[in-house]
XYZ file of C-alpha atoms in Angstrom:
631
model
C 68.100 129.484 95.085
C 69.049 128.340 98.577
C 66.514 126.868 100.970
C 66.776 129.956 103.171
C 65.983 132.290 100.264
C 63.162 130.046 99.026
C 61.564 129.759 102.450
C 61.963 133.475 103.261
C 60.102 134.459 100.105
C 57.188 132.180 101.038
C 56.839 133.954 104.396
C 57.568 137.564 103.410
C 55.479 137.605 100.223
C 53.146 134.602 100.308
C 50.752 135.808 97.609
C 53.454 136.309 95.018
C 55.224 133.101 96.067
C 52.153 130.879 95.741
C 51.058 132.594 92.554
C 54.308 131.390 90.989
C 53.864 127.883 92.424
C 50.329 127.708 91.016
C 51.697 128.284 87.517
C 53.001 124.714 87.588
C 49.382 123.517 87.519
C 47.221 123.480 84.389
C 44.095 125.372 85.381
C 40.947 125.503 83.286
C 40.718 129.112 84.464
C 43.779 130.697 86.073
C 43.221 132.237 89.506
C 43.479 136.011 89.742
C 42.601 136.198 93.454
C 45.461 134.428 95.167
C 44.727 134.946 98.873
C 41.401 136.016 100.334
C 39.096 135.201 103.243
C 36.065 132.934 103.107
C 32.655 133.828 104.513
C 33.885 132.968 108.033
C 36.983 135.145 107.804
C 39.371 132.199 107.377
C 42.104 132.440 104.705
C 41.576 130.640 101.404
C 43.712 130.276 98.273
C 43.055 130.770 94.536
C 39.330 131.354 95.117
C 38.385 132.151 91.514
C 40.555 129.486 89.863
C 38.896 126.523 88.126
C 40.342 123.049 87.571
C 39.821 119.308 88.090
C 42.121 117.076 90.153
C 41.396 113.880 88.202
C 42.183 115.637 84.926
C 45.559 116.707 86.293
C 46.305 113.171 87.569
C 45.375 111.342 84.364
C 44.028 113.157 81.303
C 46.749 115.795 81.174
C 49.513 113.177 81.045
C 47.682 111.303 78.298
C 47.289 114.528 76.303
C 51.015 115.145 76.761
C 51.828 111.763 75.210
C 52.477 109.651 78.317
C 49.366 107.465 78.252
C 51.327 104.226 77.985
C 53.583 104.969 80.955
C 52.951 103.044 84.181
C 50.826 105.131 86.541
C 50.171 102.612 89.288
C 51.620 99.317 90.511
C 49.427 97.140 92.692
C 51.631 94.821 94.745
C 49.821 92.422 97.062
C 51.960 89.818 98.812
C 48.881 88.686 100.757
C 47.179 87.600 97.516
C 50.430 87.047 95.607
C 49.425 89.456 92.854
C 51.259 92.225 91.038
C 49.428 94.315 88.453
C 50.629 97.369 86.564
C 48.303 100.002 85.108
C 49.118 102.630 82.487
C 47.604 106.101 82.557
C 45.325 105.061 79.709
C 44.112 102.020 81.627
C 43.519 103.942 84.850
C 41.700 106.728 83.012
C 39.407 104.280 81.227
C 38.234 102.556 84.414
C 38.050 105.783 86.409
C 36.005 107.537 83.736
C 33.599 104.596 83.429
C 33.162 104.360 87.199
C 32.533 108.110 87.248
C 29.914 107.604 84.541
C 28.344 104.859 86.643
C 28.192 107.164 89.652
C 26.450 109.813 87.555
C 23.942 107.214 86.312
C 23.110 106.525 89.962
C 22.376 110.204 90.533
C 25.676 111.381 92.024
C 26.229 115.037 91.204
C 28.847 117.670 91.872
C 28.910 118.396 95.607
C 27.395 115.054 96.668
C 29.370 112.954 99.140
C 30.535 109.381 98.585
C 32.070 107.146 101.266
C 34.815 104.763 100.126
C 35.389 101.821 102.483
C 37.929 99.581 100.808
C 41.168 97.691 101.404
C 44.499 98.608 99.811
C 43.613 97.662 96.257
C 43.771 99.583 93.005
C 39.980 99.945 92.950
C 40.184 102.194 96.035
C 42.367 104.649 94.109
C 40.074 104.440 91.070
C 37.062 105.238 93.271
C 38.730 108.328 94.714
C 39.663 109.606 91.273
C 36.195 108.847 89.894
C 34.645 111.038 92.572
C 37.120 113.833 91.857
C 36.354 113.524 88.135
C 32.695 114.482 88.572
C 33.125 116.861 91.509
C 31.735 114.472 94.115
C 33.342 114.758 97.554
C 34.879 111.482 98.662
C 35.329 110.438 102.246
C 37.608 107.433 102.572
C 37.044 105.459 105.756
C 39.901 103.195 106.755
C 39.026 99.629 105.830
C 38.430 97.550 108.914
C 36.886 100.295 111.031
C 34.082 98.802 113.066
C 30.480 99.339 111.913
C 29.778 101.844 114.697
C 32.678 104.040 113.534
C 31.526 103.812 109.943
C 27.963 104.676 111.002
C 29.206 107.831 112.751
C 30.824 108.964 109.521
C 27.745 108.082 107.471
C 25.612 110.275 109.689
C 28.094 113.141 109.584
C 28.784 113.403 105.848
C 25.525 111.803 104.591
C 26.826 109.998 101.510
C 24.597 109.312 98.542
C 26.663 106.218 97.714
C 29.077 103.898 99.544
C 31.764 102.089 97.543
C 33.185 98.970 99.180
C 34.765 95.580 98.498
C 33.850 92.086 99.548
C 36.836 91.761 101.853
C 40.255 92.830 102.979
C 43.121 90.648 104.167
C 45.105 91.009 107.381
C 48.152 88.779 106.834
C 46.426 85.424 107.230
C 42.736 86.207 107.690
C 39.903 87.655 105.647
C 37.989 90.674 106.909
C 34.517 90.712 105.409
C 33.789 94.349 104.574
C 30.267 94.040 103.194
C 28.657 92.799 106.448
C 30.343 95.735 108.226
C 28.792 98.150 105.732
C 25.343 96.597 106.107
C 25.534 96.786 109.894
C 26.733 100.405 109.740
C 23.788 101.352 107.536
C 21.453 99.684 110.037
C 23.017 101.730 112.852
C 23.084 105.038 110.961
C 20.193 107.467 110.789
C 21.156 108.484 107.261
C 20.568 105.805 104.633
C 22.718 105.885 101.477
C 20.859 105.175 98.257
C 23.245 102.501 96.958
C 26.265 100.412 97.932
C 28.667 99.591 95.093
C 30.435 96.292 95.873
C 33.633 95.060 94.246
C 33.726 91.275 94.606
C 37.320 90.176 95.141
C 36.252 86.510 94.966
C 38.377 85.511 97.928
C 35.691 83.569 99.745
C 34.229 86.271 101.984
C 30.488 86.301 102.554
C 28.648 88.987 100.555
C 25.079 89.302 101.855
C 22.946 90.834 99.091
C 20.791 93.855 99.858
C 18.393 95.639 97.564
C 20.602 98.728 97.577
C 23.639 96.790 96.258
C 25.260 97.439 92.863
C 28.012 95.209 91.439
C 31.173 97.248 90.774
C 32.262 95.355 87.651
C 28.816 95.409 86.106
C 28.484 99.139 86.757
C 31.843 99.937 85.166
C 31.271 97.615 82.204
C 27.868 99.094 81.423
C 28.724 102.790 81.822
C 29.883 105.479 79.445
C 33.043 107.402 80.282
C 32.308 110.630 82.138
C 34.135 113.852 81.313
C 35.889 115.931 83.962
C 33.682 118.452 85.728
C 35.042 121.960 86.175
C 35.205 122.851 89.875
C 36.271 125.930 91.781
C 39.593 125.893 93.589
C 37.708 126.085 96.899
C 35.457 123.128 96.031
C 35.976 120.330 98.600
C 37.959 117.462 97.124
C 37.447 115.231 100.137
C 36.501 114.854 103.790
C 38.883 112.845 105.955
C 37.953 112.089 109.543
C 40.449 112.290 112.351
C 39.931 111.364 115.993
C 38.394 113.974 118.239
C 38.781 114.393 121.994
C 34.992 114.349 122.432
C 34.730 110.920 120.825
C 33.114 112.318 117.701
C 35.535 112.326 114.747
C 36.375 115.615 113.068
C 35.759 115.792 109.329
C 38.770 117.602 107.859
C 37.783 119.355 104.623
C 40.389 119.683 101.863
C 40.001 122.127 99.002
C 41.014 121.287 95.429
C 43.173 124.089 94.004
C 45.459 124.753 96.946
C 45.885 121.045 97.578
C 46.931 120.039 94.067
C 49.257 123.046 93.877
C 51.260 122.135 96.964
C 51.233 118.396 96.285
C 52.549 118.786 92.747
C 55.350 121.082 93.893
C 56.149 119.079 97.034
C 57.077 116.003 95.015
C 60.151 117.761 93.661
C 60.794 120.343 96.366
C 60.480 118.075 99.416
C 60.917 114.520 98.125
C 63.195 115.227 95.140
C 61.033 113.043 92.895
C 60.865 113.614 89.139
C 58.254 112.664 86.525
C 58.844 109.064 85.505
C 60.372 108.093 88.874
C 58.865 105.423 91.140
C 57.599 106.622 94.528
C 56.352 104.348 97.288
C 54.423 105.590 100.303
C 53.964 102.444 102.400
C 50.736 103.560 104.016
C 46.997 103.166 103.440
C 44.544 105.235 101.439
C 42.450 105.506 104.601
C 45.020 107.864 106.129
C 46.139 111.309 105.000
C 49.472 109.906 103.792
C 47.554 107.673 101.421
C 45.424 110.509 100.098
C 48.342 112.823 99.536
C 51.264 110.564 98.643
C 49.819 107.303 97.359
C 47.127 108.883 95.207
C 47.215 112.563 94.361
C 50.804 113.822 94.592
C 52.519 111.047 92.605
C 49.882 111.049 89.883
C 49.907 114.851 89.648
C 53.668 114.640 89.179
C 53.504 111.810 86.606
C 55.345 109.604 89.056
C 54.579 105.886 89.299
C 52.889 105.117 92.609
C 52.723 101.780 94.443
C 49.593 100.456 96.127
C 50.921 97.869 98.578
C 48.607 95.391 100.282
C 50.758 93.842 102.974
C 52.832 94.432 106.090
C 56.540 95.102 106.649
C 56.807 91.690 108.321
C 54.936 88.382 107.956
C 54.029 88.972 104.301
C 55.888 86.684 104.111
C 58.762 87.936 106.293
C 60.931 90.957 107.073
C 62.281 91.047 103.511
C 59.102 92.306 101.844
C 60.034 96.015 101.760
C 63.385 95.250 100.182
C 61.749 92.930 97.643
C 59.341 95.679 96.557
C 62.128 98.266 96.244
C 64.260 95.876 94.216
C 61.478 94.575 91.978
C 59.900 97.924 91.107
C 63.075 100.046 91.193
C 61.713 102.427 93.808
C 63.557 105.772 93.837
C 62.098 107.354 96.976
C 60.211 105.683 99.805
C 58.043 106.954 102.642
C 57.022 104.845 105.638
C 56.322 105.058 109.358
C 59.130 104.531 111.896
C 57.157 101.664 113.401
C 57.700 99.721 110.175
C 61.459 100.076 110.519
C 61.292 98.989 114.143
C 59.266 95.918 113.198
C 61.802 94.982 110.517
C 64.735 95.678 112.844
C 63.196 93.426 115.502
C 62.837 90.528 113.049
C 66.140 91.087 111.236
C 68.491 92.978 113.606
C 71.595 92.191 111.532
C 70.029 93.236 108.243
C 70.527 89.809 106.670
C 67.511 90.200 104.385
C 68.729 93.582 103.174
C 71.902 92.027 101.792
C 69.879 89.783 99.456
C 68.450 92.611 97.332
C 69.693 95.251 94.924
C 68.532 98.529 96.472
C 70.670 100.792 94.296
C 67.606 102.539 92.826
C 66.670 103.965 96.244
C 68.091 107.432 96.868
C 66.024 108.796 99.783
C 64.060 107.337 102.698
C 61.421 109.495 104.411
C 59.795 108.775 107.773
C 56.647 110.251 109.319
C 53.540 109.341 111.271
C 55.115 109.294 114.726
C 58.393 110.165 116.384
C 61.403 108.710 114.585
C 63.863 107.327 117.120
C 67.538 107.869 116.416
C 68.400 104.208 117.006
C 66.171 103.040 114.155
C 67.489 105.712 111.819
C 71.063 104.750 112.652
C 70.242 101.065 112.128
C 68.778 101.822 108.700
C 71.691 104.004 107.636
C 74.187 101.368 108.744
C 72.668 98.940 106.239
C 71.467 101.276 103.483
C 73.747 104.254 103.064
C 71.279 106.907 101.900
C 69.782 109.969 103.625
C 67.003 109.059 106.077
C 64.768 112.091 106.506
C 62.304 112.472 109.340
C 59.486 114.932 108.731
C 56.278 115.906 110.455
C 52.721 116.728 109.435
C 49.117 116.078 110.339
C 45.814 115.040 108.820
C 44.882 118.694 109.152
C 47.834 120.028 107.172
C 47.636 117.468 104.368
C 51.329 117.779 103.527
C 54.545 118.296 105.531
C 54.908 121.149 108.032
C 58.473 120.255 108.995
C 60.943 118.559 106.682
C 64.321 118.613 105.027
C 63.453 119.924 101.563
C 65.721 117.567 99.639
C 64.744 118.909 96.223
C 65.628 122.502 97.135
C 68.719 122.114 99.304
C 69.460 119.164 101.563
C 70.188 120.441 105.075
C 72.581 118.825 107.591
C 71.009 115.999 109.565
C 70.315 116.836 113.214
C 69.448 113.684 115.183
C 65.932 113.744 116.582
C 64.795 116.821 114.668
C 61.911 116.656 112.200
C 63.626 119.350 110.150
C 62.844 122.974 109.503
C 59.545 124.653 108.719
C 58.495 123.948 105.149
C 57.675 126.781 102.727
C 54.587 128.688 103.817
C 54.621 127.529 107.441
C 55.609 130.271 109.884
C 56.317 127.963 112.828
C 56.763 129.428 116.300
C 57.058 128.059 119.851
C 54.704 129.638 122.408
C 54.326 129.355 126.154
C 50.896 129.001 127.748
C 50.400 132.784 127.668
C 51.034 133.019 123.926
C 54.508 134.518 124.229
C 57.120 133.357 121.756
C 59.958 131.393 123.338
C 63.599 131.621 122.418
C 65.801 128.871 120.989
C 65.843 125.481 122.719
C 62.968 126.325 125.077
C 60.118 123.856 125.007
C 56.558 125.022 124.488
C 53.592 124.682 122.162
C 54.103 124.466 118.388
C 51.935 126.929 116.483
C 51.824 128.249 112.927
C 50.958 131.832 112.066
C 47.984 132.408 109.772
C 47.529 132.209 106.884
C 48.531 128.608 106.614
C 49.910 127.720 103.185
C 47.663 126.210 100.506
C 46.528 122.605 100.832
C 45.905 122.704 104.563
C 42.486 122.199 106.123
C 39.735 124.444 104.827
C 37.611 123.747 107.901
C 35.608 120.951 109.493
C 32.686 119.479 107.620
C 29.635 121.553 108.548
C 31.038 122.418 111.978
C 32.555 125.879 111.995
C 32.368 126.297 115.780
C 34.332 123.145 116.459
C 36.881 124.146 113.837
C 37.559 127.418 115.621
C 37.568 125.879 119.100
C 39.930 123.073 118.092
C 42.528 125.063 116.197
C 42.115 128.843 116.261
C 40.906 130.158 119.616
C 43.777 129.198 121.941
C 46.192 131.555 120.176
C 44.257 134.044 117.996
C 45.920 134.541 114.623
C 47.682 131.182 114.880
C 46.915 127.553 114.117
C 47.454 125.400 117.228
C 49.016 122.080 116.255
C 48.414 120.318 119.583
C 52.092 119.343 119.656
C 54.827 120.382 122.025
C 58.419 120.966 121.030
C 61.297 123.370 120.675
C 63.306 125.064 117.953
C 67.047 125.620 117.832
C 68.879 128.757 116.695
C 69.091 127.379 113.120
C 65.353 126.789 112.823
C 65.373 123.019 113.301
C 62.357 121.793 115.249
C 62.134 118.899 117.687
C 58.598 117.611 118.239
C 58.392 116.196 121.752
C 54.901 114.779 121.344
C 51.278 115.674 121.766
C 50.709 118.171 124.541
C 49.179 115.477 126.759
C 52.367 113.379 126.408
C 54.257 115.800 128.653
C 54.246 114.682 132.286
C 54.784 116.621 135.492
C 57.111 114.880 137.943
C 57.244 116.760 141.257
C 56.872 120.072 139.432
C 59.288 119.224 136.619
C 57.780 119.089 133.121
C 59.329 116.134 131.285
C 58.863 114.861 127.762
C 58.066 111.167 127.525
C 59.283 111.160 123.917
C 62.701 112.374 125.079
C 62.866 109.447 127.487
C 61.756 107.079 124.725
C 64.615 108.344 122.608
C 67.085 107.331 125.303
C 65.443 103.979 126.106
C 65.457 103.026 122.413
C 69.244 103.394 122.384
C 69.692 100.309 124.555
C 71.106 97.584 122.284
C 68.548 94.955 123.372
C 65.479 97.184 122.797
C 63.550 96.825 119.547
C 60.740 99.214 120.470
C 59.564 101.172 123.478
C 56.956 103.506 124.894
C 57.154 105.740 127.972
C 54.050 107.117 129.659
C 53.330 109.089 132.799
C 51.275 107.316 135.447
C 49.663 108.684 138.588
C 51.737 108.806 141.760
C 50.532 109.960 145.178
C 53.846 111.599 146.063
C 55.097 113.139 142.829
C 51.871 113.583 140.913
C 53.172 111.568 137.990
C 56.101 109.245 137.378
C 57.305 107.722 134.129
C 56.823 104.073 133.259
C 58.651 102.379 130.409
C 57.447 99.535 128.204
C 59.952 97.743 125.986
C 59.825 95.067 123.310
C 63.098 93.184 123.092
C 64.852 92.160 119.917
C 64.351 88.598 118.792
C 66.550 86.091 120.598
C 67.450 88.564 123.360
C 68.374 86.739 126.567
C 69.034 89.689 128.875
C 67.712 89.362 132.425
C 65.025 91.831 133.445
C 66.991 93.135 136.432
C 70.017 93.864 134.254
C 67.886 95.451 131.534
C 66.077 97.721 133.989
C 69.312 98.737 135.720
C 71.023 99.585 132.419
C 68.067 101.575 131.062
C 67.676 103.554 134.297
C 71.359 104.421 134.219
C 71.117 105.380 130.563
C 68.248 107.756 131.293
C 70.007 109.225 134.340
C 73.146 109.844 132.284
C 71.323 111.395 129.344
C 68.512 113.311 131.065
C 69.303 113.300 134.765
C 67.914 111.861 137.963
C 64.936 114.218 137.687
C 63.514 111.917 134.998
C 62.704 109.436 137.797
C 62.319 106.489 135.434
C 62.575 103.456 137.692
C 60.254 100.839 136.263
C 60.699 99.006 132.958
C 58.146 96.458 131.795
C 58.933 93.933 129.060
C 56.008 93.162 126.741
C 55.610 91.152 123.553
C 53.505 93.822 121.858
C 52.081 97.292 122.423
C 48.586 98.523 121.572
C 48.841 100.423 118.295
C 46.637 101.859 115.612
C 46.720 100.274 112.194
C 48.784 103.237 111.031
C 51.466 102.342 113.580
C 50.907 104.892 116.347
C 51.278 103.625 119.908
C 48.088 104.228 121.892
C 49.721 105.999 124.816
C 46.524 107.391 126.306
C 45.062 103.900 126.339
C 48.225 102.670 128.087
C 47.907 105.411 130.726
C 44.238 104.722 131.377
C 44.820 100.994 131.793
C 47.764 101.417 134.170
C 45.935 104.084 136.200
C 42.826 101.923 136.478
C 40.579 104.380 134.642
C 37.680 103.518 132.397
C 38.965 103.102 128.886
C 37.607 102.465 125.438
C 39.409 100.332 122.909
C 39.524 102.504 119.787
C 38.311 101.117 116.489
C 41.700 101.949 114.992
C 43.509 99.365 117.126
C 45.528 96.860 115.120
C 45.500 93.941 117.556
C 42.962 93.779 120.395
C 44.871 90.910 122.017
C 47.555 93.453 122.920
C 45.178 94.711 125.650
C 44.719 91.367 127.395
C 48.453 90.746 127.060
C 49.191 94.130 128.635
C 46.821 93.543 131.558
C 48.353 90.121 132.233
C 51.854 91.612 132.265
C 50.832 94.501 134.539
C 49.295 92.046 136.993
C 52.560 90.118 137.079
C 54.631 93.267 137.616
C 52.098 94.755 140.100
C 52.404 98.247 138.677
C 50.014 101.211 139.038
C 46.450 100.174 139.791
C 47.517 96.519 139.539
C 49.455 96.603 142.830
């Protein structure tokens, strides 16, 4: 079946299509109601089906005779450890931890916060919750206590599972004191904190609510898998909200495991027994979907990587992991490629490793610039596939479905709508736009299975955030356009479009051009306030290592490049060279923070920031350049 035929069936007859996809899952009780509405009138999938996600990730494979296959590889260059776990070994620890949770009073429907670094125990904790029907909420390790406290008060966990510390390249981050401070700040008080002692030297202040992880697992009986409804929440995952209060995205169980299992083959072309590496963190949606659940559902070895693309120990680490573990398909953020390209522009490290096992490279998390893709393909001659999705969707909205039919590569496009997503481009009035006209990206309801089931105990905010702007459609918050073949270009979040003297311009389009300059390793373009034109663009660039280009020459060449590619209307006249940009730990450039600083507005440094020193560096540079409010 061609991609076009496959996709068309998912849109024209979604119930029949997803009924067939659900047959690839082993249900305890097969669903007979495929598509229905919940009590709030929102679509839901497989409502009367019964299953258990942990069973499908572990027990089923053991029953099928694959218990001694490698399920998970923990690779930690920061601690110089590599450990491999079979399905039998993972199941044993997960089941005992689940038994320990039950002994502490955790029941089906209770919430458990997991606040851990990128270690195997984080995955085991997630699966242990799923095993007994508890709802896990993973909070990215390293979030400040105030952010953790907000999440404690929102989801009211009975238990928190944490570790003694995480490691950021060359420094320990003591997690336990963060947890204790968050509990002090929170109104809700969890009953216990389960602490895994990594024995790395971090301080572990003892509290009366503490339980030792190893002792709990050692002393517990293995718990069986609880039967849950398809609509039972598997997890809550918080994403940033415009009001400052995070939104708790709720994921169901049945729809989620159905799409994840099928997506491994259909989108990523990954088979059982392959090795799949999503170089992300379990604290983000990528980690939930494609480090933990999807690979294990598919009986595909997954890699839990505790490190960075550079400085652990250098820009060769990705290639070392691929070579050592024979990775077949990899998924990372474009910012990782840019970091590697900056450190190793000639690809010298790449030449030192056998990467013949790798057949596909996927990118997501932010816009993938063409220059980085071209750099990668010039050194590793395999398809590099950009695709796009959100915490809310849980799995790709736009992609090149490599396992169905690989489509021609169109530079800058995130691909076509994935099965089940009826993607359209609207103007502000809700009218559909024709090909190559930029507007707002929306998806017609019902969304396919596996997407958000709502916001945790906040139905009004759910509707206001996603459903009310265009009734009958899910509003993505992204702008973009679609060509006559169905390929979609995402131009950025709606607030990343600037208005220059009445002309609406995409900053991401300008970034695409700026990144093509041979001396530029990374860039960001924002719109800043201007008394005459309303807004004008401002470019920030990080130069490649050992670049000696003069600023005047660099600025002149970039301005000409933008004029030639976009036109004089772009009005990009100022380029600022920086050593680093403020980013989240998941690699996204904090463009709103950049705008607020340049415009002299009050700003808050988000808890997700990777390096707070990037702010002081930015302010110092702006003062030297005398730009914006720093004139």
